[in-house]
PDB file of C-alpha atoms and ligand atoms in Angstrom:
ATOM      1  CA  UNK A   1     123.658 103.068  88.860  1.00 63.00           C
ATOM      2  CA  UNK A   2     121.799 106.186  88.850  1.00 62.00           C
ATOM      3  CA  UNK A   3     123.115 107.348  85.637  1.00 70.00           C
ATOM      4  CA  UNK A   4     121.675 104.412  83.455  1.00 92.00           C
ATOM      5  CA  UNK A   5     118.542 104.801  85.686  1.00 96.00           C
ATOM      6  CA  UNK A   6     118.370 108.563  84.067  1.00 96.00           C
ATOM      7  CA  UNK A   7     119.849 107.325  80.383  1.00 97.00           C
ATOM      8  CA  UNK A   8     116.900 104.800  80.263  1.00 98.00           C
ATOM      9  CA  UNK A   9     114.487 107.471  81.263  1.00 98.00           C
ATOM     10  CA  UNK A  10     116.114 110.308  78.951  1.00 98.00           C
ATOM     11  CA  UNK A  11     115.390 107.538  75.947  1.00 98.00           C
ATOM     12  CA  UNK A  12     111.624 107.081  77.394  1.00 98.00           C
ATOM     13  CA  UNK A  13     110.952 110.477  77.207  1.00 98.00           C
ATOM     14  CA  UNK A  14     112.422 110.471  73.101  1.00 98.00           C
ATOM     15  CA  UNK A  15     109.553 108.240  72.626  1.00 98.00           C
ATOM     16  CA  UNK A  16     107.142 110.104  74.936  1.00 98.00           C
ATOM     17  CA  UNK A  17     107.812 112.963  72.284  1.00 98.00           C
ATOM     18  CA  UNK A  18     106.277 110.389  69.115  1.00 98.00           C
ATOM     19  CA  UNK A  19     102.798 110.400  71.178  1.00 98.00           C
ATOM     20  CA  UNK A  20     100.080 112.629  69.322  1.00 98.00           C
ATOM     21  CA  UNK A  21      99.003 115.367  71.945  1.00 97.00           C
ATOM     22  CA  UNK A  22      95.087 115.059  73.514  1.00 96.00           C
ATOM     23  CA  UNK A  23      93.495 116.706  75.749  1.00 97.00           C
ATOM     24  CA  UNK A  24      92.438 113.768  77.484  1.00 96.00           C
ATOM     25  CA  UNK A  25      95.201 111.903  78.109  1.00 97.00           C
ATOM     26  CA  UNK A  26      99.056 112.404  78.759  1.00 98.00           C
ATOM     27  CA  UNK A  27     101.648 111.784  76.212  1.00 98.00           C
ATOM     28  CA  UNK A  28     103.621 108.945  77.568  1.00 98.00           C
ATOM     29  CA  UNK A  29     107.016 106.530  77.055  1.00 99.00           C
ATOM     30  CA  UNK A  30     107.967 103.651  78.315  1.00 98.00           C
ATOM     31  CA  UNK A  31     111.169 101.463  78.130  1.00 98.00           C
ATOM     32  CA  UNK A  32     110.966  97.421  79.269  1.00 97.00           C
ATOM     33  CA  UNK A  33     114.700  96.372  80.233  1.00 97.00           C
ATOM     34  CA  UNK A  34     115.906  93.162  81.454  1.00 94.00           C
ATOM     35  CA  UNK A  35     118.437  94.347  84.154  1.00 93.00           C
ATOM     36  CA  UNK A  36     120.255  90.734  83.865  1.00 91.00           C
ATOM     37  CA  UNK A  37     121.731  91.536  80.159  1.00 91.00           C
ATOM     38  CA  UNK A  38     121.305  95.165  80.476  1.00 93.00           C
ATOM     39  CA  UNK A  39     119.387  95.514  77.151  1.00 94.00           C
ATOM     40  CA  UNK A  40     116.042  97.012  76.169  1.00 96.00           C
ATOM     41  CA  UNK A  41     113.441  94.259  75.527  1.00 95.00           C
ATOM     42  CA  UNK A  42     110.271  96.493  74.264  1.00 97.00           C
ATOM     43  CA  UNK A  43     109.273  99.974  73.950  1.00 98.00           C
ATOM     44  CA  UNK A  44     106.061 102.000  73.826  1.00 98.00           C
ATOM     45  CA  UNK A  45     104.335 105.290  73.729  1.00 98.00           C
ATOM     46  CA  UNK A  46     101.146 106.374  73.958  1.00 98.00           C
ATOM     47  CA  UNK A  47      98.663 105.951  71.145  1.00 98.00           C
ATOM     48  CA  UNK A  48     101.464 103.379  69.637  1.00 98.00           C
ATOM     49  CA  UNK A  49      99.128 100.666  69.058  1.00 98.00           C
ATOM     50  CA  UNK A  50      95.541 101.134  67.709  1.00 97.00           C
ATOM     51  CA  UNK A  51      93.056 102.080  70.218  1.00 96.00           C
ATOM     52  CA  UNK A  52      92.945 104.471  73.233  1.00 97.00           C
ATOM     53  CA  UNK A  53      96.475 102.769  74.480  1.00 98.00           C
ATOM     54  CA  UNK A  54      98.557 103.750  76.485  1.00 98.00           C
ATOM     55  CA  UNK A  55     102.589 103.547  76.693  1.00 98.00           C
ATOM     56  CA  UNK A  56     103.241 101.090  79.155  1.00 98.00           C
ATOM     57  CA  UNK A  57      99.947  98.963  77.617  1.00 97.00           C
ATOM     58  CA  UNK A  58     101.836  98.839  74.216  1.00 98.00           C
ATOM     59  CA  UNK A  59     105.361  98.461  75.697  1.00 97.00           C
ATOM     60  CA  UNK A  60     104.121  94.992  77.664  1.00 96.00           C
ATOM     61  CA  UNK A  61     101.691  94.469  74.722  1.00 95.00           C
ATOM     62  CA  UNK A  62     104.274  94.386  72.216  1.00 95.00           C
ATOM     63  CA  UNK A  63     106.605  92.321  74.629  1.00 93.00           C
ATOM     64  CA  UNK A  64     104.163  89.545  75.150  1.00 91.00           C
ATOM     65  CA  UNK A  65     103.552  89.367  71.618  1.00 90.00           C
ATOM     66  CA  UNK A  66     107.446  89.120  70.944  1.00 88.00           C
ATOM     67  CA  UNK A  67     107.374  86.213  73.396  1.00 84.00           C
ATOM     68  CA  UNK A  68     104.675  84.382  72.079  1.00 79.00           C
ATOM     69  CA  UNK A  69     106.414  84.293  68.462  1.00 76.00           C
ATOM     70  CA  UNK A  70     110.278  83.304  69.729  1.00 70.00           C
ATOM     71  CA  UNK A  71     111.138  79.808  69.517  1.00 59.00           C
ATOM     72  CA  UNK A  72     111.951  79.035  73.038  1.00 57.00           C
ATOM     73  CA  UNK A  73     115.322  78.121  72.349  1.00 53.00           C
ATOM     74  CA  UNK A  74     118.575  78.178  74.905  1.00 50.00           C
ATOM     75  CA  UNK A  75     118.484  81.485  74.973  1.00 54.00           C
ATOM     76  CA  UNK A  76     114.883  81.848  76.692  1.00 56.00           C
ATOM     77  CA  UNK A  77     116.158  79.873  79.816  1.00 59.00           C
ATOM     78  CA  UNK A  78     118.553  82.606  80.992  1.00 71.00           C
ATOM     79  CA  UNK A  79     116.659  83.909  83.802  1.00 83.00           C
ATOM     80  CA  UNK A  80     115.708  87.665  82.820  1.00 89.00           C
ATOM     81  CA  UNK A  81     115.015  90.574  85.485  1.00 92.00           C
ATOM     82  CA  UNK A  82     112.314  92.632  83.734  1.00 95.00           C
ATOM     83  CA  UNK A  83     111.680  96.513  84.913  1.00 97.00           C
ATOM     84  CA  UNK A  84     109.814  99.049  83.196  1.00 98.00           C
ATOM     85  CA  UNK A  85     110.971 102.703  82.602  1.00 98.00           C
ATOM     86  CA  UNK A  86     107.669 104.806  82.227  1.00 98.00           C
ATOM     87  CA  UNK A  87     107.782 108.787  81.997  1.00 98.00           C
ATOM     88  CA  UNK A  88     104.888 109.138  84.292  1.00 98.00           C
ATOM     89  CA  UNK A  89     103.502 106.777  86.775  1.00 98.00           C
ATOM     90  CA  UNK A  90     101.449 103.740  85.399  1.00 98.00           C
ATOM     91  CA  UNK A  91      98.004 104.703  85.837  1.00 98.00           C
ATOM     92  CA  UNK A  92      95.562 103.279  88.548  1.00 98.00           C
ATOM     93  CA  UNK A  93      92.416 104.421  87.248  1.00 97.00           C
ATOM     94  CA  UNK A  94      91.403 105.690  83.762  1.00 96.00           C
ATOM     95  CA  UNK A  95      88.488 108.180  83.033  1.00 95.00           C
ATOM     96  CA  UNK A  96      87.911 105.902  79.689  1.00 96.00           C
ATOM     97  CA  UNK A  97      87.172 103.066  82.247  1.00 96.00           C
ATOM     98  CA  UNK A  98      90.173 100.964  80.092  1.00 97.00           C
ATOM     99  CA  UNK A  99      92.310  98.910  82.680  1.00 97.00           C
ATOM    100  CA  UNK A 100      94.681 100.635  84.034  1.00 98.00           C
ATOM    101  CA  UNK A 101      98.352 100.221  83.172  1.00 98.00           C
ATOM    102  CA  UNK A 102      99.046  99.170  87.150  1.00 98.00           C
ATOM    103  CA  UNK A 103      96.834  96.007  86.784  1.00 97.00           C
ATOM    104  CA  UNK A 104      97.981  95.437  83.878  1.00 96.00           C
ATOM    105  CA  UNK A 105     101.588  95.185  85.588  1.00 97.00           C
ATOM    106  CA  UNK A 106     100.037  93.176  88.648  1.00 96.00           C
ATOM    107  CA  UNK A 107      98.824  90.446  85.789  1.00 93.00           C
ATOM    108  CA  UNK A 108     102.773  90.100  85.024  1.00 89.00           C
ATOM    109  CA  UNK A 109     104.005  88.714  88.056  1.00 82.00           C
ATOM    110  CA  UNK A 110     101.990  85.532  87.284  1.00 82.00           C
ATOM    111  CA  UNK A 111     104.089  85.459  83.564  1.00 75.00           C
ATOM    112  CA  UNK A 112     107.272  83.620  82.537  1.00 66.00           C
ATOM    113  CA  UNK A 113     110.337  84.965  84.666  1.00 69.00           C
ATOM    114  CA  UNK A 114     108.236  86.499  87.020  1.00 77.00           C
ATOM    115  CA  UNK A 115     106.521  89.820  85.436  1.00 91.00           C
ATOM    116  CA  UNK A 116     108.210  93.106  86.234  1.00 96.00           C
ATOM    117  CA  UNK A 117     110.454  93.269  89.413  1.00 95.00           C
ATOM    118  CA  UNK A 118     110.845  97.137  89.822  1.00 97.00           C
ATOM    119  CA  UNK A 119     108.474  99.789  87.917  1.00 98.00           C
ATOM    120  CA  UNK A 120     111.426 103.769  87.399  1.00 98.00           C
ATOM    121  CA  UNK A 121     108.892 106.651  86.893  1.00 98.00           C
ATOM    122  CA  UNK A 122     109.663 109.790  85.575  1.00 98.00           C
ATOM    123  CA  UNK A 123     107.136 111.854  87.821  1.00 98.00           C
ATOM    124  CA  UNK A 124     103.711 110.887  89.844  1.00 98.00           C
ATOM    125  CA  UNK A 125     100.742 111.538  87.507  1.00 98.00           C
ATOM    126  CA  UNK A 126      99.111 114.827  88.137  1.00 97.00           C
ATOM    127  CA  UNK A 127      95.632 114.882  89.494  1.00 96.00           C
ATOM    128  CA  UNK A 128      93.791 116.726  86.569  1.00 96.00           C
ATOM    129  CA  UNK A 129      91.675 113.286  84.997  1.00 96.00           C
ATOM    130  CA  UNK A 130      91.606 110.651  88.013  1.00 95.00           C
ATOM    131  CA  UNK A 131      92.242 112.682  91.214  1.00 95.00           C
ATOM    132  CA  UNK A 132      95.027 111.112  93.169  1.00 96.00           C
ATOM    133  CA  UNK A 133      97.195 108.028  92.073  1.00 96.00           C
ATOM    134  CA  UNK A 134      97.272 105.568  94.082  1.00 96.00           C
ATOM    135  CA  UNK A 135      98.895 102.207  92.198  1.00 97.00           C
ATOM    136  CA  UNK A 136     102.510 102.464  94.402  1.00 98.00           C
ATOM    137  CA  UNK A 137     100.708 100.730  96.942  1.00 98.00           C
ATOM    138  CA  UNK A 138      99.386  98.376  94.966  1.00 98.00           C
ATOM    139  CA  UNK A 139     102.682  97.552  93.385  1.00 98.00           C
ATOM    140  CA  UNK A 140     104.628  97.716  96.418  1.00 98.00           C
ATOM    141  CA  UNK A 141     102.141  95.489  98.101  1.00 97.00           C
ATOM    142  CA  UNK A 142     102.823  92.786  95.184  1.00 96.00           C
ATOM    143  CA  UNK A 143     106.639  93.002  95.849  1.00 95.00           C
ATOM    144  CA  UNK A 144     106.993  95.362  92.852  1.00 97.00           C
ATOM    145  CA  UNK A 145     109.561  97.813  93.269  1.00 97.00           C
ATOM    146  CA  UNK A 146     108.338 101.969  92.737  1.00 98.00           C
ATOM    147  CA  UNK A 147     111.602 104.246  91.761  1.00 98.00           C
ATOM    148  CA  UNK A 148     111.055 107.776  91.419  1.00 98.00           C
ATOM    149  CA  UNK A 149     113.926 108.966  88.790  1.00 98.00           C
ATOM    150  CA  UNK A 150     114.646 112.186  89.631  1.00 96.00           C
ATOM    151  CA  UNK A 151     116.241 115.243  87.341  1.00 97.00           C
ATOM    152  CA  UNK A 152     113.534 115.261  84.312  1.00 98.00           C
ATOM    153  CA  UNK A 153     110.450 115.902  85.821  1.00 98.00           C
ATOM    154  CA  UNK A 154     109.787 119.350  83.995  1.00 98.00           C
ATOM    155  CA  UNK A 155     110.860 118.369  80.550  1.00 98.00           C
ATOM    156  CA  UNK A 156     108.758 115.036  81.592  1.00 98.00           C
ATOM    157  CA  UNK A 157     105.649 117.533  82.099  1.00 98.00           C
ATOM    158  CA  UNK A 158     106.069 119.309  79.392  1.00 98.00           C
ATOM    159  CA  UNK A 159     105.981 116.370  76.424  1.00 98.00           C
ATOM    160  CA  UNK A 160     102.712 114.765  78.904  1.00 98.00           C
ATOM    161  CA  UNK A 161     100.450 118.048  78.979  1.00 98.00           C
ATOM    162  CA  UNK A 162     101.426 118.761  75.147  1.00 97.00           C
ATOM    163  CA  UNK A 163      97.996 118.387  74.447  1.00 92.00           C
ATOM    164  CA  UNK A 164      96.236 120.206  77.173  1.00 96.00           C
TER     165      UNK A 164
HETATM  166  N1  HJL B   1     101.027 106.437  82.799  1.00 75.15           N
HETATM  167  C1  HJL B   1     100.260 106.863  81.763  1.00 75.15           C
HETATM  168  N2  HJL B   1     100.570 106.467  80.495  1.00 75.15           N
HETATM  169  C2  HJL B   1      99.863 106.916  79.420  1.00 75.15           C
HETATM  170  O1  HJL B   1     100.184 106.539  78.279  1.00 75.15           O
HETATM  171  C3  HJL B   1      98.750 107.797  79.639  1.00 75.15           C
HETATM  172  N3  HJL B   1      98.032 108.301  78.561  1.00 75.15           N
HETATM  173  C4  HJL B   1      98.428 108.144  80.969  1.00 75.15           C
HETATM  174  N4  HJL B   1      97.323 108.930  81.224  1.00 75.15           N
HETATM  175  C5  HJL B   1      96.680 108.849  82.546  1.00 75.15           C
HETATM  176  C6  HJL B   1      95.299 109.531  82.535  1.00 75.15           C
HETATM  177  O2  HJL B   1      94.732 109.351  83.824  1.00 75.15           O
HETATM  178  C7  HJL B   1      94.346 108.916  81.483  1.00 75.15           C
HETATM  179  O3  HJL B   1      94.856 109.130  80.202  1.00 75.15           O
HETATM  180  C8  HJL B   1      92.957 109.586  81.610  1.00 75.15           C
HETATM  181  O4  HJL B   1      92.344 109.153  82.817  1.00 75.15           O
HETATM  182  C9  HJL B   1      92.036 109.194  80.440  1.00 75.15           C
HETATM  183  O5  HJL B   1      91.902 107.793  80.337  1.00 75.15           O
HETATM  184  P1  HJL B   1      92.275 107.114  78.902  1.00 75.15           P
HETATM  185  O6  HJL B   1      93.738 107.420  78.677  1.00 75.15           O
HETATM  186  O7  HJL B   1      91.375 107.795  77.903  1.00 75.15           O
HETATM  187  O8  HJL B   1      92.017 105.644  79.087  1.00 75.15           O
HETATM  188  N5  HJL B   1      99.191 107.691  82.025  1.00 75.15           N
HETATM  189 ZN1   ZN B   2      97.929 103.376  81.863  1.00 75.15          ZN
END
């Protein structure tokens, strides 16, 4: 339902907003949801966890880490359908030479229930650091599903170049 699609984005970009502005990055959030109960499983934004991280790197970071610590009790059987809300595109290629957020994804599919099904982005990454993106294919190519969300791209822009 397109509205949830935008209400899960809308809360992205609230955490986008938390991300300290450089001028060598973009300010980034990203929401983890497991479509199956409808609820929010991790968050992130960039420069959340130490390092040069980015928002969809601590979202999935945090994530596994919550995994690791449950008990797997009866409630870790029901079969989840993880997608990831990100404000901006998860990157292909980083001028830090870090691995990028779309590999990072990729590496998922071989995790419990399956990785992430369907990646919703906010707007395509501009070409300022990296030159063109190019990770849809990628992810389409591993049966990941690429949703543009449509209707916040210029706040979206805004919040990312903060820095610039
Ligand atoms: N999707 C996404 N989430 C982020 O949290 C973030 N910061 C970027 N930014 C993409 C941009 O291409 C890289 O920030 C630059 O290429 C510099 O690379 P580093 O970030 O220093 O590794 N993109
Ligand atoms: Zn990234």
């Amino acid at each position: 339902e397109p509205g949830d699609h935008q209400a899960y984005m809308r809360y992205a970009l609230s955490l986008a907003r938390k991300a300290p502005p450089k001028p060598t990055n973009y300010c980034v959030g990203a929401v983890l949801v497991d479509e199956a109960s409808n609820r929010i499983v991790s968050t992130g934004y960039t420069m959340e966890l130490p390092g040069n991280t980015h928002a969809e790197q601590c979202c999935l970071a945090k994530y596994e880490e919550q995994q690791d610590i449950k008990e797997i009790g009866p409630t870790d059987t029901a079969s989840k359908r993880l997608v990831l809300y990100t404000t901006m595109e998860p990157c292909n290629k980083r001028a830090s030479g870090n691995l990028p957020c779309t590999e990072t994804i990729l590496k998922s599919k071989s995790k419990r229930n399956g990785g992430i099904q369907t990646v919703y982005v906010g707007v395509k990454e501009p070409e300022k650091f990296v030159g063109e993106n190019a990770g849809r294919a990628k992810l389409e190519e591993a049966g990941i599903g690429y949703t543009h969300v449509l209707g916040l791209e210029r706040e979206i822009l805004a919040v990312a170049t903060a820095g610039h």
